[in-house]
Amino acid sequence: MISSSESLRALITELSNLPGIGNKSAARLAYYIANAPKEKIEALVDSIKKVSSNIKRCKVCFTFSDNEICDICSSDKRDKSKIMVVENERDMLAYENTGEYKGVYHVLGGALSPLLGIGPSDLKIKELMARLSQDVTEVIIATNSSIEGETTATYLAKLIKQLGIKVSRIASGVPVGGDIENIDDATLMKAYNGRQVL
Amino acid sequence: MISSSESLRALITELSNLPGIGNKSAARLAYYIANAPKEKIEALVDSIKKVSSNIKRCKVCFTFSDNEICDICSSDKRDKSKIMVVENERDMLAYENTGEYKGVYHVLGGALSPLLGIGPSDLKIKELMARLSQDVTEVIIATNSSIEGETTATYLAKLIKQLGIKVSRIASGVPVGGDIENIDDATLMKAYNGRQVL
């Protein structure tokens, strides 16, 4: 990227290192920042700094939080008897956005992967097991539908069943609005095997 | 967007106000910022602040610059006898990225638009005319191929021709790799009218 200004060039480089921001978007953002009123950019910078320096992990579910315990774990409107296990905060956000789920979460911080050398002790599995008191009636495993996600699900299901707690796995199949002819074999087999009686 | 943290929610809102950043990208960026090492985010914040508080307009061509005169206008490797007139810095950057053009630029700051009430005095036209000394042999008008861009080009061409300086307009036609059957009528007519003898 060539630009007439050293500081703009530096900003474009910094921005293009962000996830999902290519060279063109980085340039567009940099020019926007150069053009925008200073107060507007100061507000943006303050928000960034606040998150970068103050954010914590919730001591219960390990999602991002401003306090020791996150807003969801500390809410009395959430059903503490259901724990949904997710790989990361983005997956948790995706479920939160549906507005359907009223239980609480547990963020593992990834999935088991022998290939990448990620074992049970690298994830918040010990911490999940410690949460499984008598009050918990169901653990919903919402790890990804990848090899790593499935491995993690199987591993967790085995551990949790030993405690006599109900374990469920989110359904895998044809996405809503999905065209069957364009869907891969593995998904179609999952959809077939997971068929439900009407 | 729902998130477990007040400060993350605020950051997601700030980020989604940026051009080309939707809700999903904003969330992804916010989680990246929460996860990334503080030093990395500090470097990003410093770059943003530097541009937002220190950037100037070049006194010659009116592009963004760290100094009174931008790197391009002050370079002795650039051909000062050719001035390319562009609407904004992003268009200038697009031409710079081709690496072909060795002249200098003039950033108008927009295009004439009676509809939006943008007249000649709202653009850097007076400043362009003041640059047209004997040393300038050609002015290339590279405003957009929109109604506003064309109006601006016609207006400028008339003014500059009076000074006896060569004025050219960038070609309009079928984009390289473009499929003629998918191209709009106006572009096809431009391509036909602008045809060149082989």
Short mmCIF file of C-alpha atoms in Angstrom, two decimals:
data_model
loop_
_atom_site.label_atom_id
_atom_site.label_comp_id
_atom_site.label_asym_id
_atom_site.label_seq_id
_atom_site.Cartn_x
_atom_site.Cartn_y
_atom_site.Cartn_z
CA MET A 1 0.00 0.00 0.00
CA ILE A 2 1.41 3.33 -1.06
CA SER A 3 0.13 6.51 0.50
CA SER A 4 1.22 10.12 0.64
CA SER A 5 1.77 9.98 4.40
CA GLU A 6 4.05 7.89 6.59
CA SER A 7 1.56 7.81 9.47
CA LEU A 8 -1.28 6.72 7.17
CA ARG A 9 0.90 3.97 5.74
CA ALA A 10 1.65 2.78 9.30
CA LEU A 11 -2.06 2.83 10.21
CA ILE A 12 -3.04 0.91 7.07
CA THR A 13 -0.47 -1.77 7.96
CA GLU A 14 -1.75 -2.01 11.55
CA LEU A 15 -5.37 -2.22 10.41
CA SER A 16 -4.68 -4.85 7.76
CA ASN A 17 -3.30 -7.11 10.52
CA LEU A 18 -6.75 -7.25 12.10
CA PRO A 19 -8.85 -10.37 11.37
CA GLY A 20 -11.06 -10.05 8.29
CA ILE A 21 -9.58 -6.70 7.24
CA GLY A 22 -7.85 -6.77 3.85
CA ASN A 23 -5.71 -4.05 2.29
CA LYS A 24 -8.63 -2.22 0.69
CA SER A 25 -10.74 -2.18 3.86
CA ALA A 26 -7.69 -1.08 5.87
CA ALA A 27 -7.14 1.87 3.51
CA ARG A 28 -10.82 2.79 3.63
CA LEU A 29 -10.78 2.70 7.46
CA ALA A 30 -7.55 4.69 7.65
CA TYR A 31 -8.93 7.45 5.41
CA TYR A 32 -12.11 7.45 7.46
CA ILE A 33 -10.04 7.91 10.63
CA ALA A 34 -8.05 10.72 9.00
CA ASN A 35 -11.27 12.47 7.94
CA ALA A 36 -13.46 11.91 10.99
CA PRO A 37 -13.83 14.48 13.80
CA LYS A 38 -11.21 13.96 16.51
CA GLU A 39 -13.82 13.46 19.26
CA LYS A 40 -15.36 10.57 17.34
CA ILE A 41 -12.00 8.82 17.00
CA GLU A 42 -11.21 9.52 20.66
CA ALA A 43 -14.41 7.73 21.66
CA LEU A 44 -13.39 4.76 19.52
CA VAL A 45 -9.87 4.72 20.98
CA ASP A 46 -11.27 4.89 24.53
CA SER A 47 -13.53 1.90 23.88
CA ILE A 48 -10.62 -0.09 22.48
CA LYS A 49 -8.36 0.77 25.43
CA LYS A 50 -11.07 -0.02 27.96
CA VAL A 51 -11.57 -3.51 26.55
CA SER A 52 -7.89 -4.18 25.99
CA SER A 53 -6.77 -3.18 29.48
CA ASN A 54 -9.75 -3.97 31.73
CA ILE A 55 -11.46 -7.04 30.35
CA LYS A 56 -11.37 -10.15 32.55
CA ARG A 57 -12.55 -13.73 32.32
CA CYS A 58 -15.69 -14.58 34.29
CA LYS A 59 -14.66 -16.82 37.20
CA VAL A 60 -17.63 -19.11 36.59
CA CYS A 61 -18.03 -19.54 32.83
CA PHE A 62 -14.75 -18.02 31.53
CA THR A 63 -16.32 -15.70 28.99
CA PHE A 64 -15.15 -12.07 28.76
CA SER A 65 -16.47 -9.91 31.58
CA ASP A 66 -16.01 -6.48 33.14
CA ASN A 67 -16.44 -7.96 36.61
CA GLU A 68 -15.34 -11.12 38.45
CA ILE A 69 -18.63 -12.74 37.44
CA CYS A 70 -20.17 -11.94 34.03
CA ASP A 71 -23.60 -10.40 33.46
CA ILE A 72 -25.08 -13.73 32.38
CA CYS A 73 -23.78 -15.81 35.32
CA SER A 74 -24.82 -13.13 37.81
CA SER A 75 -28.31 -12.62 36.34
CA ASP A 76 -31.19 -14.13 38.34
CA LYS A 77 -33.20 -14.41 35.11
CA ARG A 78 -30.98 -17.20 33.78
CA ASP A 79 -31.65 -20.86 34.44
CA LYS A 80 -28.55 -22.14 36.27
CA SER A 81 -29.65 -25.76 35.89
CA LYS A 82 -28.69 -25.79 32.18
CA ILE A 83 -25.08 -25.27 31.09
CA MET A 84 -24.25 -24.89 27.40
CA VAL A 85 -20.62 -25.76 26.67
CA VAL A 86 -19.08 -23.75 23.80
CA GLU A 87 -15.59 -23.52 22.33
CA ASN A 88 -15.29 -19.73 22.50
CA GLU A 89 -17.05 -16.44 23.22
CA ARG A 90 -18.08 -15.90 19.59
CA ASP A 91 -20.05 -19.17 19.57
CA MET A 92 -21.63 -18.09 22.86
CA LEU A 93 -22.58 -14.72 21.32
CA ALA A 94 -24.14 -16.51 18.33
CA TYR A 95 -26.42 -18.50 20.67
CA GLU A 96 -27.18 -15.42 22.78
CA ASN A 97 -28.28 -13.58 19.65
CA THR A 98 -30.95 -16.18 18.97
CA GLY A 99 -32.58 -15.01 22.23
CA GLU A 100 -33.95 -18.55 22.74
CA TYR A 101 -31.52 -20.00 25.24
CA LYS A 102 -32.11 -18.98 28.86
CA GLY A 103 -29.53 -21.16 30.61
CA VAL A 104 -25.90 -20.34 31.35
CA TYR A 105 -22.68 -21.10 29.45
CA HIS A 106 -19.23 -22.56 29.87
CA VAL A 107 -16.44 -21.40 27.54
CA LEU A 108 -13.86 -24.16 27.02
CA GLY A 109 -11.33 -21.96 25.26
CA GLY A 110 -10.99 -24.27 22.25
CA ALA A 111 -11.44 -27.95 21.37
CA LEU A 112 -9.39 -31.09 21.88
CA SER A 113 -6.89 -31.54 19.06
CA PRO A 114 -4.15 -34.20 19.24
CA LEU A 115 -2.77 -32.69 16.01
CA LEU A 116 -2.27 -29.25 17.57
CA GLY A 117 -1.32 -30.78 20.92
CA ILE A 118 -4.39 -29.43 22.70
CA GLY A 119 -5.31 -31.84 25.50
CA PRO A 120 -7.98 -31.78 28.26
CA SER A 121 -5.73 -29.78 30.60
CA ASP A 122 -5.48 -26.96 28.02
CA LEU A 123 -9.24 -26.42 28.14
CA LYS A 124 -11.51 -25.37 31.03
CA ILE A 125 -12.73 -28.95 31.51
CA LYS A 126 -11.69 -29.34 35.16
CA GLU A 127 -13.53 -26.08 35.86
CA LEU A 128 -16.63 -27.36 34.05
CA MET A 129 -16.66 -30.56 36.13
CA ALA A 130 -16.37 -28.48 39.31
CA ARG A 131 -19.58 -26.62 38.35
CA LEU A 132 -21.61 -29.82 38.00
CA SER A 133 -23.37 -29.83 41.36
CA GLN A 134 -26.80 -31.28 42.12
CA ASP A 135 -28.47 -28.13 40.77
CA VAL A 136 -27.35 -28.84 37.21
CA THR A 137 -29.85 -31.00 35.33
CA GLU A 138 -28.52 -30.77 31.77
CA VAL A 139 -25.27 -30.03 29.97
CA ILE A 140 -25.71 -29.07 26.29
CA ILE A 141 -22.54 -29.58 24.28
CA ALA A 142 -22.40 -26.93 21.53
CA THR A 143 -18.86 -27.41 20.29
CA ASN A 144 -18.38 -27.07 16.52
CA SER A 145 -19.37 -29.80 14.12
CA SER A 146 -15.70 -30.37 13.22
CA ILE A 147 -13.50 -33.37 14.06
CA GLU A 148 -12.09 -31.47 17.05
CA GLY A 149 -15.54 -30.34 18.18
CA GLU A 150 -16.94 -33.88 17.92
CA THR A 151 -13.95 -35.36 19.77
CA THR A 152 -14.43 -32.84 22.54
CA ALA A 153 -18.16 -33.60 22.69
CA THR A 154 -17.57 -37.35 22.99
CA TYR A 155 -14.91 -36.83 25.65
CA LEU A 156 -17.10 -34.53 27.73
CA ALA A 157 -20.21 -36.68 27.36
CA LYS A 158 -18.36 -39.68 28.81
CA LEU A 159 -17.09 -37.68 31.80
CA ILE A 160 -20.40 -36.01 32.59
CA LYS A 161 -22.58 -39.12 32.21
CA GLN A 162 -20.58 -40.73 35.03
CA LEU A 163 -22.06 -38.09 37.33
CA GLY A 164 -25.57 -39.10 36.32
CA ILE A 165 -26.26 -35.74 34.66
CA LYS A 166 -28.14 -35.53 31.35
CA VAL A 167 -25.83 -34.61 28.46
CA SER A 168 -27.12 -33.45 25.06
CA ARG A 169 -25.48 -32.43 21.80
CA ILE A 170 -26.80 -29.71 19.48
CA ALA A 171 -28.28 -31.18 16.28
CA SER A 172 -26.20 -31.41 13.13
CA GLY A 173 -27.92 -31.42 9.75
CA VAL A 174 -29.24 -29.40 6.83
CA PRO A 175 -29.19 -25.64 7.64
CA VAL A 176 -32.53 -23.81 7.49
CA GLY A 177 -33.00 -22.62 3.90
CA GLY A 178 -30.25 -25.00 2.77
CA ASP A 179 -30.49 -26.66 -0.62
CA ILE A 180 -30.06 -30.40 -0.18
CA GLU A 181 -28.40 -30.81 -3.60
CA ASN A 182 -25.63 -28.42 -2.55
CA ILE A 183 -24.92 -29.93 0.86
CA ASP A 184 -21.91 -32.14 1.51
CA ASP A 185 -22.19 -35.90 2.13
CA ALA A 186 -21.10 -35.77 5.76
CA THR A 187 -23.83 -33.27 6.63
CA LEU A 188 -26.46 -35.27 4.74
CA MET A 189 -25.49 -38.44 6.62
CA LYS A 190 -25.73 -36.53 9.91
CA ALA A 191 -29.13 -35.22 8.92
CA TYR A 192 -30.29 -38.74 8.00
CA ASN A 193 -28.96 -40.35 11.16
CA GLY A 194 -30.40 -37.59 13.31
CA ARG A 195 -33.88 -37.82 11.73
CA GLN A 196 -36.82 -37.34 14.05
CA VAL A 197 -40.20 -39.04 13.98
CA LEU A 198 -42.99 -36.61 13.03
CA MET B 1 -25.65 -7.47 19.78
CA ILE B 2 -25.73 -9.09 23.18
CA SER B 3 -22.51 -9.77 25.03
CA SER B 4 -21.57 -10.72 28.54
CA SER B 5 -19.69 -7.46 29.09
CA GLU B 6 -20.77 -3.82 29.06
CA SER B 7 -17.41 -2.61 27.72
CA LEU B 8 -17.42 -5.21 24.91
CA ARG B 9 -20.95 -4.19 23.96
CA ALA B 10 -19.80 -0.55 23.79
CA LEU B 11 -16.79 -1.48 21.65
CA ILE B 12 -18.91 -3.55 19.27
CA THR B 13 -21.23 -0.55 18.81
CA GLU B 14 -18.31 1.80 18.16
CA LEU B 15 -16.73 -0.59 15.66
CA SER B 16 -19.97 -1.24 13.79
CA ASN B 17 -20.20 2.51 13.10
CA LEU B 18 -17.02 2.28 11.00
CA PRO B 19 -17.47 2.11 7.21
CA GLY B 20 -17.75 -1.42 5.85
CA ILE B 21 -17.90 -3.03 9.30
CA GLY B 22 -21.14 -4.87 10.02
CA ASN B 23 -22.30 -6.33 13.32
CA LYS B 24 -20.55 -9.68 12.82
CA SER B 25 -17.22 -8.12 11.83
CA ALA B 26 -17.49 -5.69 14.74
CA ALA B 27 -17.99 -8.58 17.17
CA ARG B 28 -15.09 -10.50 15.66
CA LEU B 29 -12.82 -7.44 15.94
CA ALA B 30 -13.94 -6.72 19.50
CA TYR B 31 -13.17 -10.28 20.63
CA TYR B 32 -9.83 -10.07 18.86
CA ILE B 33 -9.06 -6.85 20.76
CA ALA B 34 -10.11 -8.47 24.05
CA ASN B 35 -7.89 -11.48 23.35
CA ALA B 36 -4.81 -9.82 21.83
CA PRO B 37 -1.72 -8.88 23.88
CA LYS B 38 -2.02 -5.35 25.32
CA GLU B 39 1.15 -4.15 23.56
CA LYS B 40 -0.31 -5.08 20.17
CA ILE B 41 -3.48 -3.10 20.83
CA GLU B 42 -1.43 -0.19 22.18
CA ALA B 43 0.48 -0.04 18.89
CA LEU B 44 -2.82 0.00 16.99
CA VAL B 45 -4.24 2.72 19.24
CA ASP B 46 -1.08 4.81 18.84
CA SER B 47 -1.33 4.60 15.04
CA ILE B 48 -4.97 5.65 15.13
CA LYS B 49 -4.27 8.61 17.45
CA LYS B 50 -1.29 9.72 15.38
CA VAL B 51 -3.37 9.89 12.22
CA SER B 52 -6.42 11.40 13.90
CA SER B 53 -4.58 14.19 15.67
CA ASN B 54 -1.59 14.97 13.43
CA ILE B 55 -2.68 14.44 9.85
CA LYS B 56 -2.74 17.55 7.64
CA ARG B 57 -3.69 18.37 4.09
CA CYS B 58 -0.79 18.87 1.66
CA LYS B 59 -0.66 22.56 0.75
CA VAL B 60 -0.09 21.73 -2.90
CA CYS B 61 -2.34 18.79 -3.81
CA PHE B 62 -4.62 18.60 -0.71
CA THR B 63 -4.11 14.92 -0.05
CA PHE B 64 -3.43 13.69 3.50
CA SER B 65 0.09 14.40 4.64
CA ASP B 66 2.27 14.35 7.77
CA ASN B 67 4.02 17.53 6.64
CA GLU B 68 3.07 20.80 4.96
CA ILE B 69 3.90 19.24 1.60
CA CYS B 70 3.15 15.53 1.02
CA ASP B 71 5.72 12.87 0.11
CA ILE B 72 4.57 12.78 -3.52
CA CYS B 73 4.61 16.55 -4.12
CA SER B 74 8.01 16.90 -2.44
CA SER B 75 9.61 13.96 -4.27
CA ASP B 76 12.06 14.88 -7.04
CA LYS B 77 11.26 11.58 -8.75
CA ARG B 78 7.77 12.74 -9.70
CA ASP B 79 7.01 14.50 -12.96
CA LYS B 80 5.54 17.87 -11.95
CA SER B 81 4.45 18.64 -15.50
CA LYS B 82 1.52 16.16 -15.25
CA ILE B 83 -1.29 16.69 -12.76
CA MET B 84 -3.93 14.03 -12.24
CA VAL B 85 -7.15 15.45 -10.79
CA VAL B 86 -9.02 13.03 -8.50
CA GLU B 87 -12.12 13.35 -6.33
CA ASN B 88 -10.55 12.00 -3.14
CA GLU B 89 -7.51 10.35 -1.54
CA ARG B 90 -8.83 6.82 -2.04
CA ASP B 91 -8.99 7.33 -5.82
CA MET B 92 -5.46 8.74 -5.67
CA LEU B 93 -4.30 5.68 -3.71
CA ALA B 94 -5.91 3.40 -6.31
CA TYR B 95 -3.84 5.05 -9.07
CA GLU B 96 -0.70 5.05 -6.92
CA ASN B 97 -1.10 1.33 -6.39
CA THR B 98 -0.88 0.69 -10.13
CA GLY B 99 2.69 2.01 -9.92
CA GLU B 100 2.36 3.30 -13.50
CA TYR B 101 1.67 6.97 -12.98
CA LYS B 102 4.71 9.12 -12.22
CA GLY B 103 3.15 12.59 -12.23
CA VAL B 104 1.57 14.43 -9.32
CA TYR B 105 -2.04 14.72 -8.13
CA HIS B 106 -4.69 17.22 -7.16
CA VAL B 107 -7.42 16.16 -4.74
CA LEU B 108 -10.66 18.08 -5.39
CA GLY B 109 -12.44 16.88 -2.27
CA GLY B 110 -15.50 15.67 -4.15
CA ALA B 111 -17.36 16.34 -7.39
CA LEU B 112 -19.78 19.00 -8.60
CA SER B 113 -23.34 18.10 -7.67
CA PRO B 114 -26.19 20.60 -8.09
CA LEU B 115 -28.42 18.05 -6.33
CA LEU B 116 -26.29 18.03 -3.19
CA GLY B 117 -25.53 21.73 -3.54
CA ILE B 118 -21.82 21.17 -4.19
CA GLY B 119 -20.56 24.00 -6.42
CA PRO B 120 -17.08 24.94 -7.76
CA SER B 121 -16.24 26.92 -4.61
CA ASP B 122 -16.75 23.82 -2.44
CA LEU B 123 -13.98 21.98 -4.28
CA LYS B 124 -10.26 22.79 -4.60
CA ILE B 125 -10.73 24.14 -8.12
CA LYS B 126 -9.35 27.65 -7.49
CA GLU B 127 -6.28 25.98 -5.97
CA LEU B 128 -5.93 23.71 -9.02
CA MET B 129 -6.04 26.69 -11.40
CA ALA B 130 -3.36 28.43 -9.32
CA ARG B 131 -1.03 25.44 -9.87
CA LEU B 132 -1.31 25.62 -13.66
CA SER B 133 1.91 27.46 -14.47
CA GLN B 134 3.98 27.12 -17.62
CA ASP B 135 5.64 23.97 -16.26
CA VAL B 136 2.40 22.00 -16.43
CA THR B 137 1.93 20.33 -19.81
CA GLU B 138 -1.03 18.04 -19.11
CA VAL B 139 -3.93 17.76 -16.71
CA ILE B 140 -5.49 14.28 -16.53
CA ILE B 141 -9.02 14.34 -15.19
CA ALA B 142 -9.65 11.13 -13.24
CA THR B 143 -12.93 11.94 -11.56
CA ASN B 144 -15.41 9.06 -11.32
CA SER B 145 -17.42 7.89 -14.30
CA SER B 146 -20.62 9.06 -12.58
CA ILE B 147 -22.88 11.99 -13.55
CA GLU B 148 -21.13 14.16 -10.93
CA GLY B 149 -17.69 13.03 -12.06
CA GLU B 150 -18.49 13.71 -15.72
CA THR B 151 -19.96 17.12 -14.92
CA THR B 152 -16.83 18.01 -12.98
CA ALA B 153 -14.61 16.79 -15.84
CA THR B 154 -16.48 18.88 -18.41
CA TYR B 155 -16.35 21.94 -16.17
CA LEU B 156 -12.62 21.60 -15.51
CA ALA B 157 -11.75 20.84 -19.13
CA LYS B 158 -13.41 24.08 -20.25
CA LEU B 159 -11.54 26.14 -17.64
CA ILE B 160 -8.14 24.57 -18.27
CA LYS B 161 -8.30 24.61 -22.08
CA GLN B 162 -8.59 28.40 -21.91
CA LEU B 163 -5.04 28.42 -20.51
CA GLY B 164 -3.80 26.48 -23.54
CA ILE B 165 -2.90 23.43 -21.45
CA LYS B 166 -3.63 19.90 -22.69
CA VAL B 167 -6.51 18.27 -20.79
CA SER B 168 -7.24 14.55 -20.94
CA ARG B 169 -9.89 12.29 -19.42
CA ILE B 170 -9.23 8.71 -18.29
CA ALA B 171 -10.85 6.16 -20.61
CA SER B 172 -14.25 4.72 -19.79
CA GLY B 173 -15.19 1.30 -21.13
CA VAL B 174 -15.25 -2.45 -20.56
CA PRO B 175 -13.16 -3.38 -17.48
CA VAL B 176 -10.25 -5.77 -18.08
CA GLY B 177 -11.60 -9.32 -17.73
CA GLY B 178 -15.16 -7.97 -18.01
CA ASP B 179 -17.81 -10.02 -19.77
CA ILE B 180 -19.48 -7.88 -22.43
CA GLU B 181 -22.83 -9.67 -22.03
CA ASN B 182 -22.97 -8.61 -18.37
CA ILE B 183 -22.01 -4.98 -18.85
CA ASP B 184 -24.55 -2.14 -18.72
CA ASP B 185 -25.64 -0.18 -21.80
CA ALA B 186 -24.06 3.12 -20.74
CA THR B 187 -20.63 1.48 -20.35
CA LEU B 188 -20.95 -0.32 -23.68
CA MET B 189 -21.82 2.94 -25.46
CA LYS B 190 -18.80 4.61 -23.81
CA ALA B 191 -16.58 1.73 -24.91
CA TYR B 192 -17.95 1.99 -28.47
CA ASN B 193 -17.60 5.77 -28.69
CA GLY B 194 -14.11 5.62 -27.20
CA ARG B 195 -12.93 2.92 -29.61
CA GLN B 196 -9.35 3.22 -30.81
CA VAL B 197 -7.93 2.35 -34.23
CA LEU B 198 -5.62 -0.67 -34.10
#
